[in-house]
Amino acid sequence: MAFARRPCARLLQAGRGACARAMAPPLRFALELRDCTLAHFALGAADAPAARSDPRLAALLGPPGRSFSLSVRAAAPGDCGARVRAARLHRRLQQELRRGPFQRCQLRRLLCYRPGRAGDAQQGFLLRDPGGGADTRSALLELLGSGPEAAHLHLGEFEEDPQGTLWRREWALQGGRQLQVGRAPVLPAPEPPLHPLVPDLASSVVFPNRDAAREVLEACTPFIPEAQAVLDLVDQCPREIQRGKFPIIVMEGLDATGKTTVTRSVSESLQAVRLQSPPSCIGQWRKIFDEEPTIIRRAFYSLGNYLVASEIAKESTKSPVIVDRFWHSTAAYGIAEVGGGVQHLPPAHHPVYQWPKDLLKPNLVLLLTVSPEERLQRLQSRGLERTREEAELEANNIFRQKVEVSYQRMENPGCHMVDASPSREEVLQTVLRQIRSACY
């Protein structure tokens, strides 16, 4: 979805003083590298004594070539609507930076943040033009000044002076003229104990309760009609539900681990009702929400858990219930979307691994596992259309590892591992033994 082409004069007429304050450079940056490590750097005072650039930063940001930072201004803490709009702007910006004159450039994730301040992180990109073309800045400024949303974008350009100091210049477009509105030296910075996005997970990825997820989808109703339909269904579910006397077993696992097959077999063996999350009542809209940013996508799946919980409560009064995925998969895939590698996941026992207090809790959660090689072979033999998650798991080995580790760190309840490599009958008997031991 392209930005509308409009002059940005009225954007800057809204008050250059206020705009300049809002666009004050963040204190820290985290640049994601190809191996999923992070390079951190800070911006010093413009009048600070000059210091030679760190060789690692100079190689990433300095010549040859030109490097630019483009980020979306963070929403005010507690402003859910602004967070949703910022996430959608970031997604459209990513699409624009893969088109036209930017196709020759290298694109990497760049995070701007202030240490110790939750909700203040700015999602963005580092755009590196290997050829160092002078027209790249002009094309970015045209993008910056192409509509009212441009007020929420920051553009910076990195350059090295003759003394070897690396600088970041901030740019704006005024009356068709390129205008430098800030300048600061780039300094190396230590990596913080936690990934800068971890403090924001509860408000954007792993929602701690139904109301937090509902607030996100409510902010989406002006531009996603299906969001209101989901909310209407959720509002029909009682808040206080009790499970019945029969056990509730959840089957989790990556795609192609045999999860759906085992779930079907177990339900037949135990004469249990088989359910899945998201439930069929909203499954028709899954592709729509899968195309949205993480905060919207995860809110959709989170509310799907509350919808299926209402079904679980009713069915568990009559028979055992087997659920094909539930909260653990929603949380594990969401956590894995945070940048960096496995080492940047929230540490074990972090609150994001805890089951929501207002969500019906199962008696047992089983996690099916197979080797990466066997899983890939199964995927290829299926010949079915891949989901977004399947494609990501297949293309990104580190993402797969992050999902697996996140599953293993879940608590209250945790996941009981089951090796799904043997024959179908052997796996079924192993699962049934675990169910009988834990639930009967």
GROMACS .gro file of C-alpha atoms in nm:
model
  440
    1MET     CA    1   0.000   0.000   0.000
    2ALA     CA    2   0.176   0.313  -0.122
    3PHE     CA    3   0.188   0.641   0.064
    4ALA     CA    4  -0.027   0.916  -0.090
    5ARG     CA    5   0.191   1.169  -0.273
    6ARG     CA    6   0.137   1.504  -0.102
    7PRO     CA    7   0.364   1.797  -0.014
    8CYS     CA    8   0.474   1.808   0.347
    9ALA     CA    9   0.452   2.185   0.397
   10ARG     CA   10   0.150   2.158   0.624
   11LEU     CA   11   0.330   1.879   0.812
   12LEU     CA   12   0.607   2.117   0.913
   13GLN     CA   13   0.368   2.412   0.960
   14ALA     CA   14   0.216   2.223   1.253
   15GLY     CA   15   0.492   2.374   1.461
   16ARG     CA   16   0.858   2.316   1.392
   17GLY     CA   17   0.942   2.362   1.758
   18ALA     CA   18   0.703   2.090   1.875
   19CYS     CA   19   0.803   1.867   1.586
   20ALA     CA   20   1.172   1.906   1.665
   21ARG     CA   21   1.109   1.811   2.026
   22ALA     CA   22   0.909   1.506   1.921
   23MET     CA   23   1.181   1.406   1.677
   24ALA     CA   24   1.464   1.430   1.929
   25PRO     CA   25   1.701   1.140   1.849
   26PRO     CA   26   1.662   0.834   2.073
   27LEU     CA   27   1.947   0.762   2.307
   28ARG     CA   28   2.022   0.411   2.181
   29PHE     CA   29   1.997   0.202   1.866
   30ALA     CA   30   1.998  -0.176   1.823
   31LEU     CA   31   2.083  -0.296   1.472
   32GLU     CA   32   2.000  -0.657   1.387
   33LEU     CA   33   2.274  -0.828   1.185
   34ARG     CA   34   2.244  -1.123   0.949
   35ASP     CA   35   2.344  -1.374   1.217
   36CYS     CA   36   2.072  -1.231   1.448
   37THR     CA   37   2.322  -1.068   1.681
   38LEU     CA   38   2.263  -0.704   1.774
   39ALA     CA   39   2.499  -0.409   1.738
   40HIS     CA   40   2.418  -0.133   1.987
   41PHE     CA   41   2.521   0.230   1.955
   42ALA     CA   42   2.427   0.564   2.105
   43LEU     CA   43   2.404   0.925   1.994
   44GLY     CA   44   2.625   1.170   2.181
   45ALA     CA   45   2.586   1.544   2.224
   46ALA     CA   46   2.658   1.744   1.908
   47ASP     CA   47   2.923   1.949   2.089
   48ALA     CA   48   3.088   1.652   2.259
   49PRO     CA   49   3.459   1.600   2.196
   50ALA     CA   50   3.518   1.408   1.874
   51ALA     CA   51   3.595   1.038   1.909
   52ARG     CA   52   3.702   0.796   1.641
   53SER     CA   53   3.436   0.549   1.535
   54ASP     CA   54   3.436   0.192   1.655
   55PRO     CA   55   3.563  -0.018   1.359
   56ARG     CA   56   3.260  -0.246   1.379
   57LEU     CA   57   3.017   0.047   1.361
   58ALA     CA   58   3.217   0.214   1.087
   59ALA     CA   59   3.190  -0.101   0.876
   60LEU     CA   60   2.813  -0.112   0.929
   61LEU     CA   61   2.730   0.255   0.892
   62GLY     CA   62   3.022   0.428   0.725
   63PRO     CA   63   3.171   0.431   0.374
   64PRO     CA   64   3.183   0.281   0.123
   65GLY     CA   65   2.815   0.330   0.050
   66ARG     CA   66   2.555   0.529   0.241
   67SER     CA   67   2.345   0.418   0.537
   68PHE     CA   68   2.013   0.569   0.648
   69SER     CA   69   1.791   0.512   0.950
   70LEU     CA   70   1.415   0.541   0.916
   71SER     CA   71   1.201   0.481   1.223
   72VAL     CA   72   0.842   0.523   1.337
   73ARG     CA   73   0.792   0.744   1.640
   74ALA     CA   74   0.684   0.553   1.950
   75ALA     CA   75   0.327   0.595   2.072
   76ALA     CA   76   0.255   0.740   2.414
   77PRO     CA   77   0.236   0.469   2.684
   78GLY     CA   78  -0.124   0.358   2.730
   79ASP     CA   79  -0.239   0.490   2.390
   80CYS     CA   80  -0.344   0.162   2.228
   81GLY     CA   81  -0.484   0.328   1.915
   82ALA     CA   82  -0.156   0.508   1.853
   83ARG     CA   83   0.041   0.185   1.898
   84VAL     CA   84  -0.178   0.011   1.642
   85ARG     CA   85  -0.141   0.297   1.393
   86ALA     CA   86   0.236   0.305   1.443
   87ALA     CA   87   0.258  -0.071   1.381
   88ARG     CA   88   0.059  -0.043   1.057
   89LEU     CA   89   0.272   0.251   0.944
   90HIS     CA   90   0.585   0.046   1.012
   91ARG     CA   91   0.445  -0.240   0.800
   92ARG     CA   92   0.363  -0.006   0.507
   93LEU     CA   93   0.706   0.153   0.537
   94GLN     CA   94   0.867  -0.191   0.509
   95GLN     CA   95   0.670  -0.255   0.191
   96GLU     CA   96   0.775   0.081   0.041
   97LEU     CA   97   1.143   0.019   0.118
   98ARG     CA   98   1.137  -0.296  -0.095
   99ARG     CA   99   1.019  -0.114  -0.407
  100GLY     CA  100   1.143   0.123  -0.672
  101PRO     CA  101   1.476   0.296  -0.607
  102PHE     CA  102   1.523   0.109  -0.278
  103GLN     CA  103   1.544  -0.238  -0.434
  104ARG     CA  104   1.920  -0.206  -0.473
  105CYS     CA  105   1.960  -0.133  -0.101
  106GLN     CA  106   2.011  -0.369   0.193
  107LEU     CA  107   1.735  -0.355   0.455
  108ARG     CA  108   1.784  -0.447   0.821
  109ARG     CA  109   1.576  -0.412   1.134
  110LEU     CA  110   1.672  -0.115   1.351
  111LEU     CA  111   1.532  -0.045   1.694
  112CYS     CA  112   1.555   0.292   1.867
  113TYR     CA  113   1.503   0.295   2.243
  114ARG     CA  114   1.576   0.463   2.574
  115PRO     CA  115   1.722   0.226   2.836
  116GLY     CA  116   1.489   0.160   3.126
  117ARG     CA  117   1.182   0.317   2.963
  118ALA     CA  118   0.911   0.068   2.866
  119GLY     CA  119   0.684   0.164   2.578
  120ASP     CA  120   0.937   0.406   2.432
  121ALA     CA  121   1.091   0.183   2.164
  122GLN     CA  122   1.076   0.293   1.801
  123GLN     CA  123   1.061   0.023   1.532
  124GLY     CA  124   1.249   0.106   1.214
  125PHE     CA  125   1.499   0.008   0.949
  126LEU     CA  126   1.855   0.064   0.844
  127LEU     CA  127   1.875   0.113   0.468
  128ARG     CA  128   2.224   0.070   0.324
  129ASP     CA  129   2.295   0.172  -0.034
  130PRO     CA  130   2.616  -0.013  -0.133
  131GLY     CA  131   2.666   0.219  -0.431
  132GLY     CA  132   2.633   0.534  -0.222
  133GLY     CA  133   2.397   0.698  -0.470
  134ALA     CA  134   2.312   1.059  -0.385
  135ASP     CA  135   1.952   1.006  -0.499
  136THR     CA  136   1.873   0.762  -0.216
  137ARG     CA  137   1.836   1.043   0.039
  138SER     CA  138   1.609   1.234  -0.201
  139ALA     CA  139   1.389   0.928  -0.249
  140LEU     CA  140   1.365   0.877   0.128
  141LEU     CA  141   1.278   1.242   0.184
  142GLU     CA  142   1.008   1.218  -0.077
  143LEU     CA  143   0.871   0.922   0.115
  144LEU     CA  144   0.904   1.117   0.440
  145GLY     CA  145   0.707   1.409   0.302
  146SER     CA  146   0.439   1.215   0.115
  147GLY     CA  147   0.147   1.231   0.356
  148PRO     CA  148   0.020   1.320   0.704
  149GLU     CA  149   0.167   1.001   0.850
  150ALA     CA  150   0.513   1.136   0.772
  151ALA     CA  151   0.495   1.334   1.097
  152HIS     CA  152   0.564   1.007   1.273
  153LEU     CA  153   0.877   0.917   1.075
  154HIS     CA  154   1.240   1.001   1.152
  155LEU     CA  155   1.508   1.003   0.884
  156GLY     CA  156   1.879   0.996   0.962
  157GLU     CA  157   2.190   0.961   0.747
  158PHE     CA  158   2.524   0.827   0.869
  159GLU     CA  159   2.855   0.967   0.748
  160GLU     CA  160   3.219   0.966   0.854
  161ASP     CA  161   3.415   1.291   0.868
  162PRO     CA  162   3.786   1.327   0.769
  163GLN     CA  163   3.891   1.275   1.133
  164GLY     CA  164   3.723   0.933   1.141
  165THR     CA  165   3.424   1.035   1.356
  166LEU     CA  166   3.093   0.877   1.260
  167TRP     CA  167   2.792   1.114   1.263
  168ARG     CA  168   2.418   1.080   1.224
  169ARG     CA  169   2.243   1.370   1.055
  170GLU     CA  170   1.866   1.406   1.083
  171TRP     CA  171   1.683   1.530   0.774
  172ALA     CA  172   1.348   1.685   0.686
  173LEU     CA  173   1.191   1.823   0.371
  174GLN     CA  174   1.062   2.182   0.370
  175GLY     CA  175   0.924   2.358   0.067
  176GLY     CA  176   1.094   2.108  -0.160
  177ARG     CA  177   1.431   2.174   0.007
  178GLN     CA  178   1.632   1.915   0.198
  179LEU     CA  179   1.690   2.050   0.548
  180GLN     CA  180   1.924   1.913   0.816
  181VAL     CA  181   1.748   1.942   1.152
  182GLY     CA  182   1.996   1.766   1.380
  183ARG     CA  183   2.344   1.620   1.405
  184ALA     CA  184   2.506   1.394   1.665
  185PRO     CA  185   2.814   1.170   1.687
  186VAL     CA  186   2.766   0.793   1.690
  187LEU     CA  187   2.920   0.612   1.987
  188PRO     CA  188   2.939   0.240   2.070
  189ALA     CA  189   2.704   0.131   2.351
  190PRO     CA  190   2.689  -0.180   2.571
  191GLU     CA  191   2.420  -0.438   2.514
  192PRO     CA  192   2.145  -0.412   2.780
  193PRO     CA  193   2.063  -0.715   2.999
  194LEU     CA  194   1.730  -0.761   2.819
  195HIS     CA  195   1.631  -0.706   2.458
  196PRO     CA  196   1.483  -0.353   2.444
  197LEU     CA  197   1.142  -0.484   2.330
  198VAL     CA  198   1.100  -0.731   2.618
  199PRO     CA  199   0.940  -0.469   2.851
  200ASP     CA  200   0.677  -0.402   2.581
  201LEU     CA  201   0.574  -0.764   2.521
  202ALA     CA  202   0.274  -0.754   2.754
  203SER     CA  203   0.120  -0.464   2.560
  204SER     CA  204   0.199  -0.577   2.207
  205VAL     CA  205   0.266  -0.952   2.182
  206VAL     CA  206   0.174  -1.167   2.484
  207PHE     CA  207  -0.136  -1.007   2.631
  208PRO     CA  208  -0.181  -1.082   3.002
  209ASN     CA  209  -0.563  -1.087   2.989
  210ARG     CA  210  -0.867  -1.069   2.766
  211ASP     CA  211  -0.919  -0.693   2.803
  212ALA     CA  212  -0.566  -0.610   2.684
  213ALA     CA  213  -0.615  -0.807   2.361
  214ARG     CA  214  -0.967  -0.672   2.317
  215GLU     CA  215  -0.843  -0.313   2.336
  216VAL     CA  216  -0.613  -0.374   2.038
  217LEU     CA  217  -0.885  -0.517   1.815
  218GLU     CA  218  -1.122  -0.240   1.919
  219ALA     CA  219  -0.868   0.012   1.787
  220CYS     CA  220  -0.870  -0.180   1.455
  221THR     CA  221  -1.245  -0.159   1.388
  222PRO     CA  222  -1.224   0.160   1.173
  223PHE     CA  223  -1.008  -0.014   0.911
  224ILE     CA  224  -1.062  -0.390   0.967
  225PRO     CA  225  -1.438  -0.464   0.962
  226GLU     CA  226  -1.376  -0.823   1.070
  227ALA     CA  227  -1.230  -0.696   1.399
  228GLN     CA  228  -1.577  -0.591   1.514
  229ALA     CA  229  -1.715  -0.933   1.423
  230VAL     CA  230  -1.449  -1.098   1.640
  231LEU     CA  231  -1.526  -0.861   1.928
  232ASP     CA  232  -1.899  -0.933   1.903
  233LEU     CA  233  -1.829  -1.305   1.943
  234VAL     CA  234  -1.590  -1.248   2.234
  235ASP     CA  235  -1.842  -1.028   2.414
  236GLN     CA  236  -2.093  -1.314   2.403
  237CYS     CA  237  -1.856  -1.532   2.609
  238PRO     CA  238  -1.900  -1.518   2.986
  239ARG     CA  239  -1.601  -1.389   3.179
  240GLU     CA  240  -1.635  -1.640   3.460
  241ILE     CA  241  -1.625  -1.997   3.330
  242GLN     CA  242  -1.559  -2.324   3.505
  243ARG     CA  243  -1.427  -2.642   3.348
  244GLY     CA  244  -1.621  -2.962   3.391
  245LYS     CA  245  -1.522  -3.286   3.561
  246PHE     CA  246  -1.353  -3.431   3.250
  247PRO     CA  247  -0.986  -3.364   3.168
  248ILE     CA  248  -0.869  -3.103   2.916
  249ILE     CA  249  -0.557  -3.194   2.717
  250VAL     CA  250  -0.379  -2.953   2.482
  251MET     CA  251  -0.159  -3.074   2.197
  252GLU     CA  252   0.113  -2.830   2.092
  253GLY     CA  253   0.397  -2.848   1.842
  254LEU     CA  254   0.546  -2.696   1.530
  255ASP     CA  255   0.379  -2.760   1.197
  256ALA     CA  256   0.442  -3.111   1.058
  257THR     CA  257   0.517  -3.270   1.395
  258GLY     CA  258   0.204  -3.486   1.362
  259LYS     CA  259   0.004  -3.274   1.603
  260THR     CA  260  -0.328  -3.281   1.416
  261THR     CA  261  -0.303  -3.655   1.344
  262VAL     CA  262  -0.223  -3.739   1.706
  263THR     CA  263  -0.499  -3.509   1.829
  264ARG     CA  264  -0.751  -3.693   1.611
  265SER     CA  265  -0.629  -4.035   1.723
  266VAL     CA  266  -0.631  -3.944   2.092
  267SER     CA  267  -0.982  -3.803   2.071
  268GLU     CA  268  -1.102  -4.128   1.914
  269SER     CA  269  -0.928  -4.341   2.178
  270LEU     CA  270  -1.067  -4.141   2.470
  271GLN     CA  271  -1.403  -4.064   2.305
  272ALA     CA  272  -1.312  -3.700   2.357
  273VAL     CA  273  -1.436  -3.384   2.188
  274ARG     CA  274  -1.174  -3.233   1.957
  275LEU     CA  275  -1.140  -2.852   1.941
  276GLN     CA  276  -0.884  -2.616   1.794
  277SER     CA  277  -0.760  -2.260   1.838
  278PRO     CA  278  -0.843  -2.033   1.671
  279PRO     CA  279  -1.194  -2.184   1.661
  280SER     CA  280  -1.387  -2.228   1.338
  281CYS     CA  281  -1.613  -1.931   1.415
  282ILE     CA  282  -1.324  -1.692   1.339
  283GLY     CA  283  -1.102  -1.921   1.129
  284GLN     CA  284  -1.246  -1.765   0.813
  285TRP     CA  285  -1.069  -1.437   0.897
  286ARG     CA  286  -0.732  -1.585   0.982
  287LYS     CA  287  -0.567  -1.485   0.652
  288ILE     CA  288  -0.684  -1.125   0.696
  289PHE     CA  289  -0.521  -1.090   1.038
  290ASP     CA  290  -0.211  -1.282   0.934
  291GLU     CA  291  -0.133  -0.994   0.697
  292GLU     CA  292  -0.140  -0.741   0.980
  293PRO     CA  293   0.146  -0.636   1.214
  294THR     CA  294   0.237  -0.847   1.515
  295ILE     CA  295   0.030  -0.651   1.768
  296ILE     CA  296  -0.292  -0.701   1.567
  297ARG     CA  297  -0.218  -1.060   1.466
  298ARG     CA  298  -0.141  -1.167   1.823
  299ALA     CA  299  -0.451  -0.991   1.961
  300PHE     CA  300  -0.663  -1.189   1.713
  301TYR     CA  301  -0.509  -1.522   1.817
  302SER     CA  302  -0.528  -1.429   2.185
  303LEU     CA  303  -0.901  -1.360   2.165
  304GLY     CA  304  -0.939  -1.685   1.973
  305ASN     CA  305  -0.810  -1.860   2.285
  306TYR     CA  306  -1.084  -1.701   2.496
  307LEU     CA  307  -1.346  -1.806   2.240
  308VAL     CA  308  -1.232  -2.167   2.239
  309ALA     CA  309  -1.207  -2.163   2.621
  310SER     CA  310  -1.581  -2.101   2.634
  311GLU     CA  311  -1.636  -2.409   2.414
  312ILE     CA  312  -1.394  -2.613   2.627
  313ALA     CA  313  -1.583  -2.526   2.945
  314LYS     CA  314  -1.914  -2.652   2.803
  315GLU     CA  315  -1.776  -2.968   2.644
  316SER     CA  316  -1.568  -3.071   2.948
  317THR     CA  317  -1.889  -3.121   3.146
  318LYS     CA  318  -1.979  -3.411   2.912
  319SER     CA  319  -1.653  -3.572   2.798
  320PRO     CA  320  -1.274  -3.527   2.782
  321VAL     CA  321  -1.157  -3.245   2.554
  322ILE     CA  322  -0.853  -3.251   2.325
  323VAL     CA  323  -0.744  -2.908   2.196
  324ASP     CA  324  -0.527  -2.862   1.887
  325ARG     CA  325  -0.313  -2.564   2.000
  326PHE     CA  326  -0.408  -2.313   2.269
  327TRP     CA  327  -0.238  -2.028   2.453
  328HIS     CA  328   0.117  -2.171   2.447
  329SER     CA  329   0.142  -2.153   2.068
  330THR     CA  330   0.003  -1.798   2.062
  331ALA     CA  331   0.267  -1.689   2.312
  332ALA     CA  332   0.560  -1.891   2.170
  333TYR     CA  333   0.523  -1.765   1.813
  334GLY     CA  334   0.469  -1.408   1.932
  335ILE     CA  335   0.777  -1.407   2.155
  336ALA     CA  336   0.986  -1.553   1.873
  337GLU     CA  337   0.900  -1.255   1.651
  338VAL     CA  338   1.105  -1.027   1.877
  339GLY     CA  339   1.433  -0.943   1.704
  340GLY     CA  340   1.769  -1.103   1.768
  341GLY     CA  341   1.860  -1.463   1.838
  342VAL     CA  342   1.778  -1.720   2.103
  343GLN     CA  343   2.000  -1.534   2.349
  344HIS     CA  344   1.768  -1.231   2.324
  345LEU     CA  345   1.453  -1.416   2.435
  346PRO     CA  346   1.308  -1.320   2.775
  347PRO     CA  347   1.489  -1.526   3.041
  348ALA     CA  348   1.331  -1.831   3.197
  349HIS     CA  349   1.060  -1.756   3.456
  350HIS     CA  350   0.982  -1.419   3.293
  351PRO     CA  351   0.612  -1.319   3.330
  352VAL     CA  352   0.549  -1.361   2.953
  353TYR     CA  353   0.581  -1.739   3.000
  354GLN     CA  354   0.301  -1.746   3.259
  355TRP     CA  355  -0.053  -1.858   3.172
  356PRO     CA  356  -0.308  -1.567   3.185
  357LYS     CA  357  -0.502  -1.568   3.511
  358ASP     CA  358  -0.838  -1.511   3.339
  359LEU     CA  359  -0.803  -1.793   3.082
  360LEU     CA  360  -0.932  -2.145   3.143
  361LYS     CA  361  -0.636  -2.368   3.229
  362PRO     CA  362  -0.597  -2.722   3.089
  363ASN     CA  363  -0.502  -3.029   3.291
  364LEU     CA  364  -0.214  -3.125   3.064
  365VAL     CA  365  -0.015  -2.970   2.776
  366LEU     CA  366   0.184  -3.204   2.550
  367LEU     CA  367   0.447  -3.070   2.310
  368LEU     CA  368   0.526  -3.294   2.010
  369THR     CA  369   0.880  -3.267   1.875
  370VAL     CA  370   1.072  -3.407   1.577
  371SER     CA  371   1.413  -3.329   1.435
  372PRO     CA  372   1.437  -3.027   1.197
  373GLU     CA  373   1.530  -3.258   0.909
  374GLU     CA  374   1.231  -3.487   0.957
  375ARG     CA  375   0.993  -3.195   1.002
  376LEU     CA  376   1.112  -3.041   0.675
  377GLN     CA  377   1.070  -3.375   0.496
  378ARG     CA  378   0.715  -3.404   0.627
  379LEU     CA  379   0.634  -3.051   0.515
  380GLN     CA  380   0.757  -3.120   0.164
  381SER     CA  381   0.561  -3.444   0.137
  382ARG     CA  382   0.236  -3.279   0.245
  383GLY     CA  383   0.210  -3.063  -0.069
  384LEU     CA  384  -0.033  -2.828   0.105
  385GLU     CA  385  -0.043  -2.450   0.104
  386ARG     CA  386   0.193  -2.321   0.369
  387THR     CA  387   0.077  -2.091   0.645
  388ARG     CA  388   0.271  -1.777   0.727
  389GLU     CA  389   0.419  -1.952   1.031
  390GLU     CA  390   0.521  -2.257   0.828
  391ALA     CA  391   0.701  -2.039   0.575
  392GLU     CA  392   0.886  -1.854   0.849
  393LEU     CA  393   0.988  -2.174   1.026
  394GLU     CA  394   1.115  -2.324   0.702
  395ALA     CA  395   1.309  -2.015   0.594
  396ASN     CA  396   1.451  -1.908   0.928
  397ASN     CA  397   1.628  -2.166   1.141
  398ILE     CA  398   1.685  -1.919   1.426
  399PHE     CA  399   1.313  -1.833   1.435
  400ARG     CA  400   1.237  -2.204   1.471
  401GLN     CA  401   1.483  -2.236   1.758
  402LYS     CA  402   1.326  -1.936   1.932
  403VAL     CA  403   0.980  -2.089   1.905
  404GLU     CA  404   1.106  -2.419   2.047
  405VAL     CA  405   1.287  -2.255   2.340
  406SER     CA  406   0.984  -2.037   2.415
  407TYR     CA  407   0.766  -2.349   2.431
  408GLN     CA  408   1.012  -2.511   2.671
  409ARG     CA  409   1.008  -2.209   2.905
  410MET     CA  410   0.630  -2.200   2.945
  411GLU     CA  411   0.511  -2.239   3.303
  412ASN     CA  412   0.194  -2.294   3.501
  413PRO     CA  413   0.130  -2.519   3.314
  414GLY     CA  414   0.449  -2.619   3.141
  415CYS     CA  415   0.479  -2.836   2.830
  416HIS     CA  416   0.547  -3.211   2.860
  417MET     CA  417   0.775  -3.313   2.573
  418VAL     CA  418   0.683  -3.608   2.348
  419ASP     CA  419   0.916  -3.743   2.081
  420ALA     CA  420   0.694  -3.770   1.772
  421SER     CA  421   0.960  -3.937   1.552
  422PRO     CA  422   0.854  -4.304   1.600
  423SER     CA  423   0.558  -4.463   1.423
  424ARG     CA  424   0.212  -4.312   1.457
  425GLU     CA  425   0.096  -4.597   1.682
  426GLU     CA  426   0.400  -4.565   1.912
  427VAL     CA  427   0.347  -4.191   1.950
  428LEU     CA  428  -0.022  -4.245   2.022
  429GLN     CA  429   0.053  -4.498   2.299
  430THR     CA  430   0.314  -4.263   2.453
  431VAL     CA  431   0.063  -3.980   2.457
  432LEU     CA  432  -0.212  -4.196   2.604
  433ARG     CA  433   0.020  -4.313   2.884
  434GLN     CA  434   0.102  -3.953   2.974
  435ILE     CA  435  -0.265  -3.858   2.973
  436ARG     CA  436  -0.365  -4.152   3.195
  437SER     CA  437  -0.081  -4.080   3.436
  438ALA     CA  438  -0.161  -3.708   3.467
  439CYS     CA  439  -0.540  -3.701   3.439
  440TYR     CA  440  -0.683  -4.035   3.559
   0.00000   0.00000   0.00000
